[in-house]
Every structure is written in structure tokens, then in C-alpha cells.
Coordinates of C-alpha atoms in Angstrom, one line a residue:
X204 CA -63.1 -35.2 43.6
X205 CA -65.0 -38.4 43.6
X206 CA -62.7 -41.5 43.5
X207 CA -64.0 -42.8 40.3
X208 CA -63.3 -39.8 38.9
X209 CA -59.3 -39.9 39.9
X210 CA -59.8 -43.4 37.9
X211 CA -61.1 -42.1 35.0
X212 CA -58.3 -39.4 34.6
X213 CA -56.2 -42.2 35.2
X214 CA -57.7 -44.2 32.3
X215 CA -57.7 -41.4 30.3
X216 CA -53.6 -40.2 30.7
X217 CA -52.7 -44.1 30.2
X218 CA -54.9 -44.1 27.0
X219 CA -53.2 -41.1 25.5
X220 CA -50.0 -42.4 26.3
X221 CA -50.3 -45.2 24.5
X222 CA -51.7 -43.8 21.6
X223 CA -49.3 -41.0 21.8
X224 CA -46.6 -43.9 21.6
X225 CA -48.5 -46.2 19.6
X226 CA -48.6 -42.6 16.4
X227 CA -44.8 -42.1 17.2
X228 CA -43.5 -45.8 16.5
X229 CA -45.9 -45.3 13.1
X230 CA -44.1 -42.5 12.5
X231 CA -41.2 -43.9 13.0
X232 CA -41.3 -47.2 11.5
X233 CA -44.4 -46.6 8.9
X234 CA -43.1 -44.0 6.1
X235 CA -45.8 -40.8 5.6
X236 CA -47.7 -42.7 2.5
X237 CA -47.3 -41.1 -1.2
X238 CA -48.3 -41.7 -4.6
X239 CA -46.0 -41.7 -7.8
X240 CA -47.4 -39.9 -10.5
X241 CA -46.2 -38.3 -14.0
X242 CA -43.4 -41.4 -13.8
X243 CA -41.1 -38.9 -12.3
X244 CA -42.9 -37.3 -9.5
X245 CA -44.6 -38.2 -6.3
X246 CA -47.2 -36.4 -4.2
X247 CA -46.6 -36.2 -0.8
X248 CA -49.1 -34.8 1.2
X249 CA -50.4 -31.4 -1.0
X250 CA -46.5 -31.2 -3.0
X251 CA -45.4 -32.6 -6.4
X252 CA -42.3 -33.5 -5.5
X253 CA -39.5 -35.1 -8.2
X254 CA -38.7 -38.7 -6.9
X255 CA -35.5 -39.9 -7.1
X256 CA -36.1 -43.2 -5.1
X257 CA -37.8 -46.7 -5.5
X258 CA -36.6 -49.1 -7.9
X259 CA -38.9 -48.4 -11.1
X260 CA -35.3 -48.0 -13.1
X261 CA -37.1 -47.3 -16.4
X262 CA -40.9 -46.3 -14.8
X263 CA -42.2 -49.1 -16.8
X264 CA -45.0 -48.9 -13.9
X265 CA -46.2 -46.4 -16.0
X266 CA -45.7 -47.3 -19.2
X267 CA -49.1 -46.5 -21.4
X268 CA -48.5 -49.7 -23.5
X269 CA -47.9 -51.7 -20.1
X270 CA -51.3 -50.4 -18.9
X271 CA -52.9 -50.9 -21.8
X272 CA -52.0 -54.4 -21.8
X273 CA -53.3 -55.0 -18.1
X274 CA -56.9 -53.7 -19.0
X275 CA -56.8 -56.2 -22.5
X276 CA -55.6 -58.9 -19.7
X277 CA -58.5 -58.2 -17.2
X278 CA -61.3 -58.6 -20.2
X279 CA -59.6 -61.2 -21.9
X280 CA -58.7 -63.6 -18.9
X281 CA -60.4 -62.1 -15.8
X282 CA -58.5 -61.5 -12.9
X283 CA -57.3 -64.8 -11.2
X284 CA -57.2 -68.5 -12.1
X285 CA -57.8 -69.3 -7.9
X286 CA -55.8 -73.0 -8.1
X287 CA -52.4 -73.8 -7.5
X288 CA -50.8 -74.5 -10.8
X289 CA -50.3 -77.9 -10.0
X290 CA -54.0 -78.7 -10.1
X291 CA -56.3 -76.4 -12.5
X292 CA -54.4 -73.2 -12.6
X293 CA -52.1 -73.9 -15.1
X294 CA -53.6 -71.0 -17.7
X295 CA -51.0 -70.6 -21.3
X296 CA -50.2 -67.5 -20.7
X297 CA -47.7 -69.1 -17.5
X298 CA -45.9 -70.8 -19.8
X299 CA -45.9 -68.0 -22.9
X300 CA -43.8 -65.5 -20.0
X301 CA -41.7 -68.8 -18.9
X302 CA -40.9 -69.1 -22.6
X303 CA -40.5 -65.0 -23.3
X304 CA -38.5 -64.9 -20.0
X305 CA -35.6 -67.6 -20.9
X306 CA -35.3 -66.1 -24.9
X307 CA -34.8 -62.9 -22.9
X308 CA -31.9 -63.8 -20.6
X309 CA -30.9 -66.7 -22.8
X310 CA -31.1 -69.5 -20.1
X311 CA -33.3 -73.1 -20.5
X312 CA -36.1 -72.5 -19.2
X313 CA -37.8 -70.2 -16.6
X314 CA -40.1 -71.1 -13.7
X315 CA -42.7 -68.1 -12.7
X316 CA -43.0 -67.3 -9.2
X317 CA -46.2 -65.7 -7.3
X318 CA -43.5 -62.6 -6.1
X319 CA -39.5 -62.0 -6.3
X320 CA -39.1 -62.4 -2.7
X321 CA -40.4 -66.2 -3.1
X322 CA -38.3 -67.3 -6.4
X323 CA -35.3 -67.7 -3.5
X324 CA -37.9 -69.8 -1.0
X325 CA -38.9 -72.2 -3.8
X326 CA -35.1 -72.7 -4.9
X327 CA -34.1 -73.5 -1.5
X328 CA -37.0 -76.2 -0.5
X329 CA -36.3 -77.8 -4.0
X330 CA -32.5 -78.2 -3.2
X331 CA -32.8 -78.5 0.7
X332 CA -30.2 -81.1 1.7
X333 CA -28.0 -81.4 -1.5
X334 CA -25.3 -78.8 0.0
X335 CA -22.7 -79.7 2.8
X336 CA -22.8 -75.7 3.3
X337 CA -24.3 -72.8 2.4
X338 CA -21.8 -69.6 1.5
X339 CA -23.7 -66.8 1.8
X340 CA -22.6 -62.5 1.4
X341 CA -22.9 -60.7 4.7
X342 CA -24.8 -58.2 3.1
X343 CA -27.0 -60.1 0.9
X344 CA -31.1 -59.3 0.7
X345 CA -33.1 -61.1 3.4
X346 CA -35.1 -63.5 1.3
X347 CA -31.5 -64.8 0.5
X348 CA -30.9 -65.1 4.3
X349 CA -34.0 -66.9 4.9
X350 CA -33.4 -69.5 1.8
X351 CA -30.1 -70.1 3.4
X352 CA -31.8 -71.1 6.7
X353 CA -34.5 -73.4 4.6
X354 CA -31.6 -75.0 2.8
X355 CA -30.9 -77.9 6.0
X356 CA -27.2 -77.5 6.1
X357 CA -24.4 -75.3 8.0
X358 CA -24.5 -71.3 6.7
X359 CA -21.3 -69.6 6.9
X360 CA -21.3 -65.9 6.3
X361 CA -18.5 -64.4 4.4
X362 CA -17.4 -60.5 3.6
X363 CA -19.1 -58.3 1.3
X364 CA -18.0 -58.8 -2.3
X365 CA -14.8 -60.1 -1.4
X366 CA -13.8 -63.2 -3.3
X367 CA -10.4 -64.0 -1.2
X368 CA -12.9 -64.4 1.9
X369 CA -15.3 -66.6 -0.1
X370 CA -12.1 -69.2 -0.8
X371 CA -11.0 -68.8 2.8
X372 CA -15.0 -69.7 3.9
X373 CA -15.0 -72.4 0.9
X374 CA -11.3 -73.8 2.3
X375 CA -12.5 -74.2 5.8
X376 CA -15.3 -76.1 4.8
X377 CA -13.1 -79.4 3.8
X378 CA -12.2 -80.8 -0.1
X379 CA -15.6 -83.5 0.5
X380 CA -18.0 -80.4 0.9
X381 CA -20.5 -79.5 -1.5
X382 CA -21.6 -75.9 -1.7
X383 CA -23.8 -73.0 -2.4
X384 CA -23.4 -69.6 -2.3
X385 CA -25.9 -67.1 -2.4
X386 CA -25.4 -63.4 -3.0
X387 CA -27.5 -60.5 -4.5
X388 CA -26.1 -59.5 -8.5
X389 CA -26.7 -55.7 -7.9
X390 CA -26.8 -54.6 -5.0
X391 CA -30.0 -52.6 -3.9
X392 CA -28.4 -50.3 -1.2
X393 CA -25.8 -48.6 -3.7
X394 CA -25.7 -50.2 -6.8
X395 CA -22.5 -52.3 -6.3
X396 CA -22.1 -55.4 -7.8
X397 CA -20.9 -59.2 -6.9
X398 CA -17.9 -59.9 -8.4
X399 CA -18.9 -63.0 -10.0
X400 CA -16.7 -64.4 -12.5
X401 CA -14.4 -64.0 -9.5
X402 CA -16.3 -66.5 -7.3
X403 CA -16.8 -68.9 -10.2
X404 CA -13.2 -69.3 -10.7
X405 CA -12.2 -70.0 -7.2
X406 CA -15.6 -72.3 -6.9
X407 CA -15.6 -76.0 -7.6
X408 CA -17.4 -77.6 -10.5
X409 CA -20.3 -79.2 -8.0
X410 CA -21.0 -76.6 -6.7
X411 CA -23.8 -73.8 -7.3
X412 CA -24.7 -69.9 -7.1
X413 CA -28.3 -68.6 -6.1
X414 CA -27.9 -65.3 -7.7
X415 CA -30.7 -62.5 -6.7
X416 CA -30.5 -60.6 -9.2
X417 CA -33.8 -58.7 -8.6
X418 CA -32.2 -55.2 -9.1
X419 CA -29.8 -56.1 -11.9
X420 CA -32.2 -58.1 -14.3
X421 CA -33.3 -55.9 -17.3
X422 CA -30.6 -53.2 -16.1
X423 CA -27.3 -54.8 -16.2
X424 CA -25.4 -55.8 -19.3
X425 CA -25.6 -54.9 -23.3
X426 CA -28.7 -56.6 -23.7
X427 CA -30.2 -56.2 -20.1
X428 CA -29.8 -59.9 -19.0
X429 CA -28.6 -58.6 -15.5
X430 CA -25.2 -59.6 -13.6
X431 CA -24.0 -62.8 -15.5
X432 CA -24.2 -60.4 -18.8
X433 CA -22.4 -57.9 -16.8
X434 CA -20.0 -60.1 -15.6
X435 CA -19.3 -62.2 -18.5
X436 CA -20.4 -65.2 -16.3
X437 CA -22.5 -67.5 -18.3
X438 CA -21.9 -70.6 -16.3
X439 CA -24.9 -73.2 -15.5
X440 CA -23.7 -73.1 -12.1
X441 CA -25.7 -70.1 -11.8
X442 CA -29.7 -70.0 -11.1
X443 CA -30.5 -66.4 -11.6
X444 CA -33.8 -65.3 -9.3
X445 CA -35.5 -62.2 -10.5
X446 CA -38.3 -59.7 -9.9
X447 CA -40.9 -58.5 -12.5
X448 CA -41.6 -55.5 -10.2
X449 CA -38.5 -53.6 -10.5
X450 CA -37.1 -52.9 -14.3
X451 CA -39.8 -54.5 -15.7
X452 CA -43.0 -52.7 -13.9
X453 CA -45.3 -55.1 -13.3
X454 CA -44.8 -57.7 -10.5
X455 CA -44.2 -61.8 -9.6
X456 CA -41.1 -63.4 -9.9
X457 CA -39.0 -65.9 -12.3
X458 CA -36.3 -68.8 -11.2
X459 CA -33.8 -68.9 -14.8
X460 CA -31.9 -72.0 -14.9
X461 CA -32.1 -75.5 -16.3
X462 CA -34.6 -77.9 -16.9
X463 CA -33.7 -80.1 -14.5
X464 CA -34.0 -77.0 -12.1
X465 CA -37.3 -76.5 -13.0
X466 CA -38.6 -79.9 -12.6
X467 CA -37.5 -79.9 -9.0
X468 CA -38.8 -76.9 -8.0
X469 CA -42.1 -78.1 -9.6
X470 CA -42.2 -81.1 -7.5
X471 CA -39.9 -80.3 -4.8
X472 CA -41.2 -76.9 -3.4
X473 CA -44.3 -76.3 -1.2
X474 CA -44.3 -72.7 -1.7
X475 CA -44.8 -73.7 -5.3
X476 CA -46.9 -76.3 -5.3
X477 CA -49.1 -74.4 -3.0
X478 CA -49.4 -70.9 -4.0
X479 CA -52.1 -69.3 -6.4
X480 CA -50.0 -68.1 -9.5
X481 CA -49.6 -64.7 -11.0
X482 CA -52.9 -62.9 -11.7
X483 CA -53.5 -63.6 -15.4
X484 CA -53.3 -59.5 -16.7
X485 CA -50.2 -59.2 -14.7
X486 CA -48.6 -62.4 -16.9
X487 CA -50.2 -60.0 -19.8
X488 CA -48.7 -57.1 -18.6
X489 CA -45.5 -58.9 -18.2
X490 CA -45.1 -60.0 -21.6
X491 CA -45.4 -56.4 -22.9
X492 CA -43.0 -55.4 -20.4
X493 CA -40.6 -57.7 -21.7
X494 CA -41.1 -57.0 -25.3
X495 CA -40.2 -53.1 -24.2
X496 CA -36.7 -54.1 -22.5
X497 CA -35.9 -56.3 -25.1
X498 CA -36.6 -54.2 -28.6
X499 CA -35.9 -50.5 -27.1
X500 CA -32.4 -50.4 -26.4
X501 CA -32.7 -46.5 -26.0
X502 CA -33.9 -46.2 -22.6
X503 CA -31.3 -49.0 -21.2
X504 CA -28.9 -46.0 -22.6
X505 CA -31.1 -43.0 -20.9
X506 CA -30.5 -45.2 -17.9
X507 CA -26.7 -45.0 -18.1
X508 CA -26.1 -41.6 -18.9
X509 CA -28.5 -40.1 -16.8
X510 CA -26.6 -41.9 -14.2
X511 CA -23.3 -40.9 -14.9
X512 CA -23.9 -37.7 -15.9
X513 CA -25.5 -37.2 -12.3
X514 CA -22.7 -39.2 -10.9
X515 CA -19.8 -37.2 -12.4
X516 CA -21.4 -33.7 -11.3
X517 CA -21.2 -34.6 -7.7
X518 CA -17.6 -36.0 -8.0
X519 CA -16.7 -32.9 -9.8
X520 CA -18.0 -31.0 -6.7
X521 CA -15.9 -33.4 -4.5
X522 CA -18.4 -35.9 -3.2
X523 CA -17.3 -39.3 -2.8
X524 CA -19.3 -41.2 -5.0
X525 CA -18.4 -45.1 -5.6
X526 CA -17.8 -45.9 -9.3
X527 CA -21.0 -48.6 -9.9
X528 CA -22.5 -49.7 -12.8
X529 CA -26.0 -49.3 -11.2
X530 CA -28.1 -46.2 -11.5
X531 CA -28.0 -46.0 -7.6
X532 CA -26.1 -43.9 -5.0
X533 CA -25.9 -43.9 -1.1
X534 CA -25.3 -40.7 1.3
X535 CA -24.7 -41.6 5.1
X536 CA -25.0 -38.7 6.6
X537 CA -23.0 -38.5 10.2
X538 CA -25.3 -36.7 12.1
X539 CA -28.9 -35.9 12.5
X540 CA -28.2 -32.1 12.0
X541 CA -26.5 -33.1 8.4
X542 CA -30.1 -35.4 7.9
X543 CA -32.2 -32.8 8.5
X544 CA -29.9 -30.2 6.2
X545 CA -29.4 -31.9 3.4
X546 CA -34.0 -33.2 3.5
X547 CA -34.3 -29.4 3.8
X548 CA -31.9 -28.8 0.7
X549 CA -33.9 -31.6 -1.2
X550 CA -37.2 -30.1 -0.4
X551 CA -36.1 -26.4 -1.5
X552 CA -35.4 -28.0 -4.8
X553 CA -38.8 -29.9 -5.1
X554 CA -37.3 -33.2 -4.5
X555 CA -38.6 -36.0 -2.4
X556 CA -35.7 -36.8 0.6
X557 CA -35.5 -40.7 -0.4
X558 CA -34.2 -41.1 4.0
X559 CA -34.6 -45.2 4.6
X560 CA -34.6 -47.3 7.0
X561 CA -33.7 -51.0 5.3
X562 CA -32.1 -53.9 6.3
X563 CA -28.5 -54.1 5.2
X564 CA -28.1 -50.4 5.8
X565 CA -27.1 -48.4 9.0
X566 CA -29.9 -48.6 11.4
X567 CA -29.6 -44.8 12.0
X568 CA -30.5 -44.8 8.2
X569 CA -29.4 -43.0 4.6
X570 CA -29.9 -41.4 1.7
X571 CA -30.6 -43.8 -1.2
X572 CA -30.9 -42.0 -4.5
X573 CA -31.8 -43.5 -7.9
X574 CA -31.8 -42.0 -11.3
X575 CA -34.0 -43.3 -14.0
X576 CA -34.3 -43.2 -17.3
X577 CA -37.1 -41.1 -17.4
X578 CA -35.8 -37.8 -15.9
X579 CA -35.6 -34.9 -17.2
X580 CA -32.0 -33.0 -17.0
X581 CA -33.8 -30.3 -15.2
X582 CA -34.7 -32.5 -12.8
X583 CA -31.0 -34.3 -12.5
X584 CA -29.7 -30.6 -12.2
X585 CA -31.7 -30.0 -9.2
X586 CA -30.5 -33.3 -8.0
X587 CA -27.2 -32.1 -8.0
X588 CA -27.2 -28.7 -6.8
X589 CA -29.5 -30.0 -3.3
X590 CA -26.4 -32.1 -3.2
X591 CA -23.8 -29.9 -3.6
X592 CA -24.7 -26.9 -1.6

């Protein structure tokens, strides 16, 4: 054989070798894609599977009045007012959903943010160096990780949801100190929730709590207003951070709190200052999303007993299933044998395995299941009987 063809073969093994690699780390990292559809279901390749997963808590996403009001937005407004608001792209409607927003969860005023993940970033450069400390959950959500680091002072971690570590972490950091603490209000991984009114009693007057309460906002409490409703934590130490793309269906974010809050994230935040706003038939959207959650208490009670009626099947059939007020539940399987059972149990039942890989979790992975209010109690019994075989 010629040499240059030993150097082609060559070429050619190393080529498939990295592409072999190259499709396996997709596969590994990269999730198969899918498509929700029906508000219940996904397709997955050529099945219809139920889908118990995501956080579309009331599949608002698919709401036909939410819809309807994106298509008015697009012909009324057009799709995007391409300025920072801070120069020409302050449009009304910004300020109709600031307004709707704080009626909603009864704070001051509200502060639109281009996406969830950012309402924490913009807090954090508006308050950078007015904290001695930052206290921050071990497990808390990464955007609150990485406003802790853009917050210019000392971050000290303490233990999940425990309040007795909190005052040991707030002890050590001297009587002058001036604090934050940051924490998620529901937790996404299995619904848990901070203990709040907990950490406000043992927390100075100063000091402040940057409460993601993505998951919890429009879930949570009597009227929906998240954590602090939950809790029974009104306190304007709190600035709540939400999502729009989670109970409410649509997308952007929203930072509650005072006006004095608002003023310096206006001024004090680059991410702010520099970001192109909401797309104007999202804000549309938004505001019939919000008039949903907050006149149709009905499907904030779906929510709740779809989840505990799922939730007291599985402990009746001995699974041990934490008592949360969220509509979410965890399995951590042991092994990759137990995995690959329990997605083949799923599957059998015509059920999506919701297996994730997410920070916070184990990085073997789990089983994160949530219930919405839109399933149907067939598809809650199949739920349980995958589980319980």
C-alpha cells in the first residue's frame, strides 16, 4: 500500500474518532430534543408521550387566551422596540406589566427584566458594595451564585434551609457587619421551601434577602404571590426576583421591591441600562397571563390536589416522598440498573422519563417529576403505577 495511503486511513480513523466522541458527549450532555404539545404531552421522536417535567406549573404556555394575546401584541406593537430603555425604548406597555406585576404580589413597585436569570445580575450591580457579606444557601440556583460573586464583598455559604447555620454564618461575621442573604423561595430540584420567616427573625434590621422566587411566584400562597405569601413573610427586607416563563407562560423577568430599589437598579445596573427590553407581545402576553393567575383561582387548586393526590398514592405504596408544598418530586435512583428500570416502567406507561442532569442535583443525575394543573387523573394514575411497580 502506497504511503499516502497508510496517511489517509490514518486521517480517516482519527476523524471518526472524534466525531464518534464529539455525538457521544451530545448525547450525553445535549438532551434528545422534543416538543410539548396538547399542554400535557410531548413528542419525542415518533411517540406522544405524557410529560411530567419542565416547570409550565399551570401550561399557561399554552393557554389559547395567552396566544391570542401574543398575535394582537405582534400587529399592534411589532415585535421589538431595539433601544435600551434608558434611551428610546421605553414603550407603556413596560410600565402597564411593572404596574399589573406589583398589584399582583402587592409590593411598590416592580422593575421588568430582559429574562429571570438577569433580575438577580441587575440587583446585585445596583447594590454592589453596600454589604460587609454576602450569606448565601449552599444549594441555591446559579444566577444566585453568580450575583453573590458581582456583589464586591466576602460570600459565605451556609447549609441548605437551615436557619441555626444561617445565625452561626451571620455570628461569625461580627456585630458591625452588614448583610445579605440570598436563597431560592421554592426550590426547583424538589419543591422544598426556604424557611423564611425563620431567617427574618434571627436577621438584623439592616440587613436584606434576595429571594429567587422564580419557581414559587404565581404557585405559592392563597393568592399566588409566591414564598413571602407562603411564609407569612411580608417584610421590606425582602426583594422578591421572579420569572415570567415558569407559572406564568410567557418569558422575561421582574425585581418586586421598593421604589428606592427600583431607582437604583435603574441607574445603578449595566445589565439594565444596557439590555434591549422585553419584546413588546411578550409584555402583551404577560399581562394576560397575569390577569389568568390572578382572577381564576381554580387552577391554583387543580395544582394542589393533583399534587397531593399523586403524592399520597406513592406514600401509600411506601415511597418516601418529602412533604412539600410544591407540585414537584425527586427520585435518586442508586444505580444505573434502577435508572434504566424505572425509564423503561415510565415508557410502558406512555410517560416521558423526566432523567436530568442540573446543577444542584447529583451529578450522576435524577428523576425530577412535576404535576400540573392540567393533567388528567388518567394520566396521574399512570404516574403512579410506573412508580410503584
Amino acid at each position: 500500500m502506497p504511503p499516502h495511503s497508510k496517511s489517509r486511513d490514518r486521517l480517516k480513523k482519527f476523524l471518526r474518532a472524534i466525531l464518534s466522541r464529539a455525538l457521544y458527549n451530545l448525547a450525553v450532555f445535549e438532551p434528545e430534543p422534543l416538543q410539548q404539545v396538547q399542554r400535557t404531552w410531548a413528542r419525542v421522536g415518533r411517540r406522544t408521550l405524557s410529560y411530567f417535567a419542565g416547570c409550565d406549573y399551570f401550561r399557561l404556555a399554552s393557554h389559547p387566551r395567552i396566544a391570542a394575546a401574543l398575535l394582537t401584541g405582534l400587529k399592534r406593537y411589532g415585535l421589538n422596540v431595539a433601544a435600551s430603555r434608558l434611551t428610546t425604548g421605553n414603550h407603556r406597555l413596560y410600565g402597564q406589566l411593572e404596574n399589573r406585576l406589583a398589584q399582583f404580589f402587592h409590593v411598590e413597585t416592580a422593575l421588568l427584566a430582559s429574562s429571570g436569570y438577569l433580575t438577580n445580575l441587575v440587583v446585585a450591580q445596583a447594590l454592589a458594595r453596600h454589604f460587609s457579606h454576602a450569606l448565601i444557601d449552599r444549594a441555591a440556583h446559579p444566577s444566585l451564585q453568580d450575583a453573590a460573586r458581582s456583589l464586591d464583598c466576602p460570600v459565605v455559604q451556609f447549609q441548605h434551609r437551615d436557619p441555626a447555620d444561617l445565625a452561626a454564618c451571620l455570628r461569625r461575621c461580627g456585630p458591625q457587619s452588614r448583610v445579605i442573604v440570598l436563597t431560592d423561595g421554592m426550590f426547583a430540584r424538589d419543591g422544598s421551601v426556604a424557611p423564611l420567616r425563620q431567617y427574618l427573625e434571627g436577621l438584623p434590621q439592616d440587613a436584606t434577602v434576595l429571594l429567587d422566587d422564580a419557581h414559587g411566584a404565581g404557585v405559592l400562597g392563597a393568592c399566588g404571590r409566591g414564598t413571602p405569601e407562603h411564609e407569612g413573610a411580608r417584610d421590606k427586607r425582602i426583594i422578591q426576583t421572579i420569572t415570567l416563563s415558569k407559572a406564568f407562560g410567557v418569558y422575561g423577568g421582574a425585581i418586586l421591591g421598593t421604589s428606592k430599589l427600583r431607582r437604583q437598579c435603574v441607574t445603578g445596573s449595566h445589565l439594565f441600562a444596557g439590555s434591549t427590553p422585553l419584546p413588546l407581545p411578550l409584555v402583551y402576553a404577560a399581562l394576560e397571563a397575569v390577569r389568568i393567575l390572578g382572577s381564576d383561582k381554580r387552577i391554583r387548586h387543580r395544582l394542589k390536589e393533583n399534587a397531593s393526590y399523586v403524592r399520597g398514592a406513592l406514600r401509600a405504596a411506601g415511597l418516601d416522598v418529602p412533604e412539600t408544598p410544591g407540585p414537584i418530586f425527586a427520585l435518586y435512583p442508586r444505580t444505573a440498573k434502577a435508572v434504566a428500570k424505572l425509564k423503561q416502567e415510565l415508557l410502558a406507561q406512555g410517560i416521558f422519563p423526566p432523567f436530568i442532569r442540573y446543577p444542584g442535583g447529583p451529578a450522576s443525575g435524577y428523576f425530577r417529576f412535576v404535576i400540573s394543573s392540567e393533567h388528567s387523573k388518567e394520566q396521574l394514575d399512570r404516574l403512579i403505577k410506573a412508580l410503584t411497580m
